[in-house]
XYZ file of C-alpha atoms in Angstrom:
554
model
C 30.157 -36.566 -7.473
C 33.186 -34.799 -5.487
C 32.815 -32.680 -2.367
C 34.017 -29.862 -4.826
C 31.626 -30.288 -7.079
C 28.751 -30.754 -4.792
C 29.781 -27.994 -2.694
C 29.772 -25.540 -5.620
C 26.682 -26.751 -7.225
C 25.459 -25.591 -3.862
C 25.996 -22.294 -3.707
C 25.246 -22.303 -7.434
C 21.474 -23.101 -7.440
C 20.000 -20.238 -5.009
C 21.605 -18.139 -7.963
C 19.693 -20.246 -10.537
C 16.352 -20.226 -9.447
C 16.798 -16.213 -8.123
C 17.322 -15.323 -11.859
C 13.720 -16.448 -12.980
C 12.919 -13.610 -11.284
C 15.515 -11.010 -11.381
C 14.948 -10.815 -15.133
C 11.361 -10.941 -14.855
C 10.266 -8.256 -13.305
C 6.754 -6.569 -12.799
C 6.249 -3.678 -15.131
C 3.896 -1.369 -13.913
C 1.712 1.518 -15.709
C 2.294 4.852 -14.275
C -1.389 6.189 -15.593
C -4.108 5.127 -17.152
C -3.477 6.816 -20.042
C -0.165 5.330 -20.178
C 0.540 4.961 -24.309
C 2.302 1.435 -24.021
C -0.275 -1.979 -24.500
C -1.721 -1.661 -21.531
C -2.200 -5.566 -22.058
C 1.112 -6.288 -21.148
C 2.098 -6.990 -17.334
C 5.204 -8.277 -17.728
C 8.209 -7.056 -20.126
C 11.721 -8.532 -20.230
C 13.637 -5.632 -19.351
C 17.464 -7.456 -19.349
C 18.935 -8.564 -22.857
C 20.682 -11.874 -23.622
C 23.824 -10.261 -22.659
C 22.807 -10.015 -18.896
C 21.876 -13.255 -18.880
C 25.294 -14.325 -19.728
C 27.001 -11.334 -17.456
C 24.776 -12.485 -14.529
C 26.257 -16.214 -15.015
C 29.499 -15.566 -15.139
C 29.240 -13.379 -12.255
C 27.103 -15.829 -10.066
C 30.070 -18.854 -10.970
C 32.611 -16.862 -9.797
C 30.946 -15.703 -7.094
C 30.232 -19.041 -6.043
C 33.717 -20.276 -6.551
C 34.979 -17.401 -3.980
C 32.771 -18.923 -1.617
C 33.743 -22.441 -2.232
C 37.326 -21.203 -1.266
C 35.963 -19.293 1.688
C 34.766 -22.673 2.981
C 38.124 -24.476 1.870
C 40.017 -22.143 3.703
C 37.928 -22.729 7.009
C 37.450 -26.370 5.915
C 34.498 -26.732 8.332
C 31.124 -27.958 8.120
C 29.549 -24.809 10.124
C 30.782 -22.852 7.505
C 29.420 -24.265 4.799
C 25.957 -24.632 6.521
C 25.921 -21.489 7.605
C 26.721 -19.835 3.879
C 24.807 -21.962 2.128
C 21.789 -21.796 4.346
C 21.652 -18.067 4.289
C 21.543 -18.141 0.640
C 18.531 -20.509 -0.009
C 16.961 -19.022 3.055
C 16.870 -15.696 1.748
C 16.704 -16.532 -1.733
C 13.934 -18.502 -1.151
C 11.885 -15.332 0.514
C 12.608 -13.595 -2.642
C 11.641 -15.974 -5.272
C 8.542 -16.888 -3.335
C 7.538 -13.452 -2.589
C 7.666 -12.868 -6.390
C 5.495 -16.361 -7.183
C 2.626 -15.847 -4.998
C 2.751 -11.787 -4.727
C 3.493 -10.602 -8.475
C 6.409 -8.074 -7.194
C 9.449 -7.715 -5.612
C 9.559 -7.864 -1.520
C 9.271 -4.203 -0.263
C 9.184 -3.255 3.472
C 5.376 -2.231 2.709
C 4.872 -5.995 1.968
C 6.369 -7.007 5.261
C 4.350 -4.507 6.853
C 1.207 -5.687 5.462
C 1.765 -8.744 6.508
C 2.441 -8.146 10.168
C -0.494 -5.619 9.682
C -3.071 -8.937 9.067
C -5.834 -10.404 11.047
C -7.011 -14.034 10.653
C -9.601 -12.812 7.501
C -6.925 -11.184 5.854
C -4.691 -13.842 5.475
C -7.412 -16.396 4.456
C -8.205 -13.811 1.999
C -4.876 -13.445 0.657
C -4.352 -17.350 0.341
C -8.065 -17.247 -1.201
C -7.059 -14.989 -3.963
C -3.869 -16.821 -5.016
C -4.157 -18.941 -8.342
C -3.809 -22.745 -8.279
C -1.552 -21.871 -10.599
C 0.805 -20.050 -8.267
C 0.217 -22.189 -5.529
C 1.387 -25.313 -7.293
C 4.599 -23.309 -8.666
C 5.226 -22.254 -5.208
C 4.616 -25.810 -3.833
C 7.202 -27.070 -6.505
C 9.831 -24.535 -5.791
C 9.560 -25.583 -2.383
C 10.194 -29.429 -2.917
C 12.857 -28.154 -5.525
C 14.688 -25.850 -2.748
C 14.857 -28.707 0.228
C 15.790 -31.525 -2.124
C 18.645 -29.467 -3.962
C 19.851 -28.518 -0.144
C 19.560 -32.152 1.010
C 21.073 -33.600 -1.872
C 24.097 -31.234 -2.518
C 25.008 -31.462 1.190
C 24.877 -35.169 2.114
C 27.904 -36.514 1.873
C 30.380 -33.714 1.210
C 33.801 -33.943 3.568
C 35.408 -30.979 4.122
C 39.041 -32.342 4.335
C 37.947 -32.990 0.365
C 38.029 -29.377 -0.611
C 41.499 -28.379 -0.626
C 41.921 -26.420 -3.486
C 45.566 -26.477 -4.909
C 47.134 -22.610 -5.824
C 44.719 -21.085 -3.615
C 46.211 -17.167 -3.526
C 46.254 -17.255 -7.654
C 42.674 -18.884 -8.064
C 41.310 -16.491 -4.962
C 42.678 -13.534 -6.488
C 41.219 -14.538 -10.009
C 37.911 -14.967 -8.650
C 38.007 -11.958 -6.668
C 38.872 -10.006 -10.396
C 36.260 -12.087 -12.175
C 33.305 -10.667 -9.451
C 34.713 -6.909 -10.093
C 34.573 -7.649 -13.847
C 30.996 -9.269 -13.408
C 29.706 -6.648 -11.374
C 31.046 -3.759 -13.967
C 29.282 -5.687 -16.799
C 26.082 -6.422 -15.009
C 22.776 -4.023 -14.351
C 23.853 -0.926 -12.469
C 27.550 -1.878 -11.767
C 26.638 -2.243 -8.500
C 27.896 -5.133 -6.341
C 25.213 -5.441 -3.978
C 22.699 -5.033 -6.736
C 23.766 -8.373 -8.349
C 23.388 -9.767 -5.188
C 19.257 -8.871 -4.810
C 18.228 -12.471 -4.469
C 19.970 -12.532 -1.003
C 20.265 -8.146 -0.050
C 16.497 -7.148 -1.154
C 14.847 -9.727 1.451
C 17.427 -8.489 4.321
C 17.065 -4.996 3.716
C 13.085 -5.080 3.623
C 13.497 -6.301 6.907
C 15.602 -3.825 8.195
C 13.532 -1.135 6.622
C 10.341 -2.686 8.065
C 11.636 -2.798 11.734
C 12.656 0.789 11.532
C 8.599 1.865 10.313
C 7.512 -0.527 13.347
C 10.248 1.786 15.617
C 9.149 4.918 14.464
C 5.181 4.220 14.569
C 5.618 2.841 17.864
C 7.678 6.063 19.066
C 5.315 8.396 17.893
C 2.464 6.943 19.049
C 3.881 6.879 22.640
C 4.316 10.920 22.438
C 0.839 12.110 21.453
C 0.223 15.241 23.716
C -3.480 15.554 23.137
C -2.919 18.924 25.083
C -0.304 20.417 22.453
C -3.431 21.939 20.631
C -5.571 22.899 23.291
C -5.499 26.322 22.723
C -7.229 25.619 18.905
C -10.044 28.117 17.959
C -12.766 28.296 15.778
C -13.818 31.051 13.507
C -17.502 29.325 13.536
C -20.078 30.920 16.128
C -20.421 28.931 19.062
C -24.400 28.528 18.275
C -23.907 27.115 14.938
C -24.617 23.850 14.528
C -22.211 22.008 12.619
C -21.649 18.508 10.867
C -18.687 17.292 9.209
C -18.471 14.248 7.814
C -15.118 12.122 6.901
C -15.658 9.242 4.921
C -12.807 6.952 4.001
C -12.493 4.624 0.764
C -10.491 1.543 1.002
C -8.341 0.829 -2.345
C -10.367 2.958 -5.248
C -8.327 4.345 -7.549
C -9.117 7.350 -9.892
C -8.649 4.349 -12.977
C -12.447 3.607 -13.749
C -13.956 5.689 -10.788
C -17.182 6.749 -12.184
C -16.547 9.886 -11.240
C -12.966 10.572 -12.691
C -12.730 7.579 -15.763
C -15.067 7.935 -19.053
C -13.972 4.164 -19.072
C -15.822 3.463 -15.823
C -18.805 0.649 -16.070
C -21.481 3.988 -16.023
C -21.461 7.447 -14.695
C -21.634 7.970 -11.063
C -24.652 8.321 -8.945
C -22.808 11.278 -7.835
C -22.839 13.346 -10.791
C -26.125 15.549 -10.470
C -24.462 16.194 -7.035
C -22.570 19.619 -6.823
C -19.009 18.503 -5.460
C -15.908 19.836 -5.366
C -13.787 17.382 -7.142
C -9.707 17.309 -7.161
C -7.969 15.581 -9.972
C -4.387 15.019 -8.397
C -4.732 14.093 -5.219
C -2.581 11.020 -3.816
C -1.973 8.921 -1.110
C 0.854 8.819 1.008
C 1.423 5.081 0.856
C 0.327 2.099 -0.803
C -0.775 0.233 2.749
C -4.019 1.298 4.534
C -1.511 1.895 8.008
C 0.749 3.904 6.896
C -1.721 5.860 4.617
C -3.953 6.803 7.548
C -1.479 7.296 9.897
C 0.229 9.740 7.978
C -2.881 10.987 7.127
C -4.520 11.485 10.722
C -1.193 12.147 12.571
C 1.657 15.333 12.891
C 4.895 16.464 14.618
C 3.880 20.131 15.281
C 7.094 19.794 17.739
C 9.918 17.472 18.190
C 9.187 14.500 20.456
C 5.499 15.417 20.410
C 2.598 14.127 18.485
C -1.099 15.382 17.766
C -3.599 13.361 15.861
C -6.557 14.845 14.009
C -9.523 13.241 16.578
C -8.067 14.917 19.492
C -7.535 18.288 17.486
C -11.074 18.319 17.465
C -12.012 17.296 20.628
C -10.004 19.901 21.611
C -12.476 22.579 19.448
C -15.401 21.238 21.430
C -16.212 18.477 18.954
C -17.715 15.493 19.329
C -16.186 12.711 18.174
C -17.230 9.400 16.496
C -15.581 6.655 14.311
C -17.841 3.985 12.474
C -15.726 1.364 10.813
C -16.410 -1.776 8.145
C -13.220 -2.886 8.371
C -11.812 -4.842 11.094
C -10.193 -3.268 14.246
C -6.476 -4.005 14.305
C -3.660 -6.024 12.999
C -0.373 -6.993 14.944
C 2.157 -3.962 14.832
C 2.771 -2.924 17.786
C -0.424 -0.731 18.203
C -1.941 -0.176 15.427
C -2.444 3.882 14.095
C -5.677 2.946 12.826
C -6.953 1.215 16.086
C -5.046 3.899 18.244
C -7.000 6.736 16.698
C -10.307 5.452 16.751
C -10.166 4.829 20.178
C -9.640 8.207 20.747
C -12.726 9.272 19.800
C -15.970 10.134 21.560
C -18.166 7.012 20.235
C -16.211 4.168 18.348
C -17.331 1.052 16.835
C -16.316 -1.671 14.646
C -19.682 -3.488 12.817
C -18.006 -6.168 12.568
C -16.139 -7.051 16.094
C -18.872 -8.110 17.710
C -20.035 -10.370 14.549
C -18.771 -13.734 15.226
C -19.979 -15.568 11.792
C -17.289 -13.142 9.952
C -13.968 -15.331 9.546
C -13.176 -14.669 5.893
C -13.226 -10.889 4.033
C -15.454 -12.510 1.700
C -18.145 -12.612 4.441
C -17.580 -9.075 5.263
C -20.980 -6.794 4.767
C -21.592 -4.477 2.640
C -21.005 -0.767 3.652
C -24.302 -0.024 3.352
C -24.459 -1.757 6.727
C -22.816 1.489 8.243
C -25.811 3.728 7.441
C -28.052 3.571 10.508
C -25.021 3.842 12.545
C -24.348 6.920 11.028
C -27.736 7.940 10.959
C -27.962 7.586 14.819
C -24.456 9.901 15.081
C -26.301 12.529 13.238
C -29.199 12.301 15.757
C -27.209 12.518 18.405
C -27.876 15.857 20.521
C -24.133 17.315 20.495
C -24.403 20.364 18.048
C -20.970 19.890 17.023
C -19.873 16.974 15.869
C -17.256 15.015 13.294
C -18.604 11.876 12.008
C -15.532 9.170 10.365
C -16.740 6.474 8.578
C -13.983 3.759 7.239
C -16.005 2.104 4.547
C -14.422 -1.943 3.056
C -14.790 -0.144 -0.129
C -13.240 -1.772 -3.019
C -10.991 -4.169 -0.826
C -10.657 -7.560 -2.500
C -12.207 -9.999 -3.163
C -14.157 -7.330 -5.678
C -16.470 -9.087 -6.423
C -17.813 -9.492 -2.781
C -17.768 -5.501 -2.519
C -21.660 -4.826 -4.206
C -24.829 -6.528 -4.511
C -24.890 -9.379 -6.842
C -28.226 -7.832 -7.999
C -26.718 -4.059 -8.048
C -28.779 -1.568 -10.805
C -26.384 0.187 -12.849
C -28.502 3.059 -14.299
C -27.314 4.134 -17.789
C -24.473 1.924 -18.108
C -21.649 2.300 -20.448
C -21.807 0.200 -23.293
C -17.985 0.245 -24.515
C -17.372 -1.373 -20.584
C -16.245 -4.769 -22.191
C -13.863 -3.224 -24.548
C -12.206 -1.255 -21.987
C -12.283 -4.646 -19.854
C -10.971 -6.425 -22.906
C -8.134 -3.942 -23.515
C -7.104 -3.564 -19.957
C -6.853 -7.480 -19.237
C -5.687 -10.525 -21.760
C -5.983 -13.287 -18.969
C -10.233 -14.261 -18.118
C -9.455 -13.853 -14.371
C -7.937 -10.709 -14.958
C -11.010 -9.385 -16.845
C -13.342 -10.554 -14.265
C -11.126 -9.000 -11.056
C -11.237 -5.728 -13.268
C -15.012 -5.944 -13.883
C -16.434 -6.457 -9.901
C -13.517 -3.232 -8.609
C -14.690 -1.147 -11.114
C -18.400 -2.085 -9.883
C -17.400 -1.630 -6.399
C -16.236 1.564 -6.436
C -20.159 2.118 -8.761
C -21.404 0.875 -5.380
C -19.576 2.932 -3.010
C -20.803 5.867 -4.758
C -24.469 4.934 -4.007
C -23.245 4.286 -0.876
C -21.940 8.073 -0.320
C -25.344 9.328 -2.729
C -27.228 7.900 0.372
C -25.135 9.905 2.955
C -25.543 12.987 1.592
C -29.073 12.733 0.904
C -29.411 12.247 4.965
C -27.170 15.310 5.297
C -29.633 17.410 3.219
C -31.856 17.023 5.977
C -29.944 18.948 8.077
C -29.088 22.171 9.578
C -26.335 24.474 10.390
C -22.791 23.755 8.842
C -23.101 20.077 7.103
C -20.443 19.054 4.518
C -18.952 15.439 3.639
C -15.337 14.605 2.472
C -14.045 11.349 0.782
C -10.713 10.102 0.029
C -9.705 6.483 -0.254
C -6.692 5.362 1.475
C -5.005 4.278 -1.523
C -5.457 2.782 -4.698
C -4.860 -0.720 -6.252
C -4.583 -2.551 -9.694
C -7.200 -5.004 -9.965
C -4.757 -7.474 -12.370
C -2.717 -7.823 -9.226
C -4.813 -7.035 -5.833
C -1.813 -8.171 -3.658
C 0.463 -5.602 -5.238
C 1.075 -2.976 -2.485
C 4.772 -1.968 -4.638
C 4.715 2.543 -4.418
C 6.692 2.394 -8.006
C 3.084 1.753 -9.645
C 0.633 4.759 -9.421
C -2.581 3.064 -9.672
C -1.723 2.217 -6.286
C -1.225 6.000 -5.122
C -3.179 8.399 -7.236
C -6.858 8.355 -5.539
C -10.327 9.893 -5.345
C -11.038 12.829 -3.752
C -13.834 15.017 -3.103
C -15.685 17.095 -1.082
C -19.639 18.126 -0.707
C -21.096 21.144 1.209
C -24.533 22.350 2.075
C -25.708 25.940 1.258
C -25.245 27.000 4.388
C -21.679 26.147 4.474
C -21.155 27.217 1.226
C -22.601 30.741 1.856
C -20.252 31.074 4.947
C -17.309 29.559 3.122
C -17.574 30.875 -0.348
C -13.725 32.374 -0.286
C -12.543 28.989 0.508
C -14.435 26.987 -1.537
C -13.551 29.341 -4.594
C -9.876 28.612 -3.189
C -10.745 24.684 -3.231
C -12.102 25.005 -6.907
C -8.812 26.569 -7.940
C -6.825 23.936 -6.293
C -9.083 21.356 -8.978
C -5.796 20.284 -10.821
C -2.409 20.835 -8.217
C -0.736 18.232 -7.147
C -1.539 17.390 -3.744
C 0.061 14.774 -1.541
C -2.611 13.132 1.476
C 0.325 13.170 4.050
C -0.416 17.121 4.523
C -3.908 16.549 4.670
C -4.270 16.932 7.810
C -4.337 20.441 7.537
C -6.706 20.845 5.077
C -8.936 19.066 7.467
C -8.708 21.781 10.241
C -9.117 24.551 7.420
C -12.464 22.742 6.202
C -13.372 22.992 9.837
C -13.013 26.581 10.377
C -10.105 25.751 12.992
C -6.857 27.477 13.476
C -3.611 27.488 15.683
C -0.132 28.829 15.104
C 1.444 25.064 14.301
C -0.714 24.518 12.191
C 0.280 25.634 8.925
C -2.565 25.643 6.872
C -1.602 28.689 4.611
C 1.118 26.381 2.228
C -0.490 23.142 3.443
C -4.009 23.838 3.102
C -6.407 22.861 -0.565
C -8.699 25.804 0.768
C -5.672 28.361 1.162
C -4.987 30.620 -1.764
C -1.083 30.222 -1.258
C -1.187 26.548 -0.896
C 2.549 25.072 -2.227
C 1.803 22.187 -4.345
C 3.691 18.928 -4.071
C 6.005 18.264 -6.341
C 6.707 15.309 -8.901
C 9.915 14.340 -6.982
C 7.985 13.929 -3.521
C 5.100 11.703 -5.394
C 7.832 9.311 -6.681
C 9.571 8.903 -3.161
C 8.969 5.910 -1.859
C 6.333 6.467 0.977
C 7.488 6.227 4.391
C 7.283 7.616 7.910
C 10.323 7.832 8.668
């Protein structure tokens, strides 16, 4: 085989492999009660005739850089380009096989987000299946790179007419670029761009969190008042999910495996609530964290301090990953009393082994004893974090369960594993509302101003647990709801009436911040809880366009 020929059979088979994927793409359901088969993951969305566009544009492309290395005629060169291209389109075709979706900054995030049980737990949940693709891709990759450059001699790969054949090529990339998907040029070059610019966009989040976590002023609010009487005793309690989505929550989905132990409860319940991004950093730290001024940040824990509250955070979920400093660990060390069940535990190494969050109840039973009179209680339950099926009691009771649950199982997933990772979340989010049932039943007991809030995070689709891609809204579109005692309720009657109203608007989490200082009774002039508040009468409801942005800090 000649130099040419090896050199351009080179370039050529990063393109090959790439297309496997760039023509079979994840499609995503933007609802449960999406009308298409709900059974199918995957669609072919590019005809025959991209196929043949996307070929013709990836030879010619590949010719232009066999002249780019003729014209140099050196060996760096051609290591160099050809490198670069199976190094990146490796990342990209990989990330697809063992992921299900197309690299996204979030991804990259996630990953540098990871502790040591995360990562087992992520290699745990990949099928042999995938595994053995991605082990074959790999031998494919190294032994098409070996092979196609052993051998080749530069001084071989003079190319005879060179102006005519360059300019042809460069023609024959316009043409291909016209004919392929968007007429874009970089967008026929994804295999190699997509990987780069996740990168980039993932060093710019790790800037920016970093940044703003080096200006929090815990004094910008210090001047924050109460409208509460300084002898009333008061309880609030924040209790975060981890990845339930509103798609067979018992409390949102007649499809759910039985109604929730919640129901008899009298909640306040909002419909449209949803995160502000797919991963649980970014989520909570857009969540717990403002710019009330330029170059100066406040986050929700010392706002309260500030009030006179005390402060505690109980977690189930390990302490920190590797960016930088991590929102999540930064903000629960600002609290009064914070503690991690699981730190000090040194028999957990995988997530399967983490306890259930039932585990966090005499913690939180021993913050509600404590003698402050006011206090704000966070608890970060594991909630319906995979592996599912590790997220309730294998001997669970499900009272009055539904019996069309294994049709709606059947429907939602073709594939056995699928059907079974669908079962155990929607049982673990069952469980984490007996979990929250329990909680509240302790907060009966007491007095003063007592009310409990839950969100989750985000969401996630149990057919693919490692997705974390914002362009599917099972991801994004959460639970959310809120339970007060009488005595609350009899001092807060306008703004619960307010809250019921607010039942069905469309409510973004990354303003929620504000809604937590109106549920406290607290108020200072940056905070603007008239437009951003659920319990405000003039709140300004988010918009379809600002749901569909990809989430981001920046």
């Amino acid at each position: 085989m000649s130099s040419k020929v090896k050199v351009f059979l080179l370039y050529l088979f990063p393109f090959f492999i790439s297309a496997f994927v760039l023509f079979d793409r994840p499609f995503f359901y933007f609802s449960p009660q999406d009308p298409r088969d709900a059974n199918l993951y995957y669609e072919i969305d590019i005809t025959a005739v991209f196929y043949i566009c996307y070929a013709y544009f990836s030879v010619m492309f590949c010719y232009a850089l066999l002249y780019a290395t003729s014209f140099f005629r050196s060996k760096k060169v051609l290591f160099t380009l050809s490198f670069l291209l199976y190094f990146f389109s490796y990342v990209y075709v990989m990330h697809f096989t063992l992921a299900g979706f197309l690299i996204h900054y979030n991804s990259i995030l996630a990953v540098f987000d990871s502790n040591v049980p995360e990562i087992k737990d992520f290699w745990s949940a990949l099928s042999t299946g995938s595994i053995l693709i991605a082990l074959l891709l790999s031998i494919l990759y190294c032994g098409a790179y070996v092979f196609l450059t052993r051998g080749v001699k530069t001084e071989d790969l003079r190319i005879q007419n060179r102006k005519k054949l360059a300019g042809g090529a460069f023609v024959f990339c316009l043409i291909g670029t016209v004919l392929l998907e968007k007429g874009s040029f970089f967008s026929n070059l994804e295999p190699f761009v997509l990987p780069v610019t996740s990168f980039v966009r993932y060093r710019e989040e790790e800037t920016n969190i970093s940044k703003i976590l080096s200006t929090i002023d815990s004094d910008l609010f210090s001047s924050v008042k109460s409208s509460v009487p300084k002898e009333e005793k008061e309880t609030y309690v924040v209790v975060i999910g981890e990845s339930a989505s509103r798609d067979l929550h018992p409390l949102y989905s007649p499809d759910a495996v039985a109604p929730s132990p919640l129901k008899d409860e009298k909640l306040y319940v909002f419909d449209r609530i949803y995160a502000p991004a797919p991963i649980t950093m970014l989520s909570l730290f857009q969540v717990f964290f403002i710019n009330p001024e330029k170059g100066k940040t406040v986050d929700f824990i010392d706002l309260a301090k500030k009030a006179g509250f005390k402060t505690f955070w109980l977690s189930n979920q390990f302490r920190s990953g590797n960016v930088g400093d991590n929102p999540t660990a930064a903000l629960s060390r600002r609290a009064d009393v914070s503690e991690f069940i699981n730190n000090a535990n040194p028999d957990l190494k995988n997530y399967s082994d983490m306890p259930l969050d039932e585990n966090l109840l005499p913690r939180f039973r021993e913050a509600l004893a404590d003698p402050a009179p006011k206090k704000v209680i966070f608890l970060h339950l594991f909630g319906s974090h995979a592996p599912y099926s590790r997220r309730f009691p294998p001997n669970m009771e499900i009272k009055s369960p539904n019996p069309d649950f294994e049709n709606v199982v059947n429907k939602k997933a073709r594939v056995a594993k699928q059907r079974d990772e669908v079962r155990s979340y929607a049982k673990s989010m069952y469980y984490t509302d007996t979990v929250l049932k329990k909680m509240i039943e302790t907060l009966k007991a007491q007095s003063g101003y007592t009310t409990l809030l839950y969100f989750s995070d985000h969401g996630a689709n149990p057919r693919a647990s490692l997705n974390r891609n914002p362009k599917d809204k099972s991801i994004l579109e959460v639970p959310f709801f809120l339970w007060a005692s009488e005595r609350y309720k009899d001092a807060n009657a306008r703004k619960l009436k307010n809250a019921a109203a607010a039942k069905d608007k469309l409510y973004k989490m990354d303003r929620l911040f504000f809604t937590l200082a109106d549920w406290m009774n607290l108020s200072h002039p940056k905070l603007t809880i008239k437009k951003d508040s659920l319990f405000s009468p003039d709140l300004e409801e988010t918009t379809e366009k600002e749901i569909q942005e990809t989430p981001s800090v920046i």
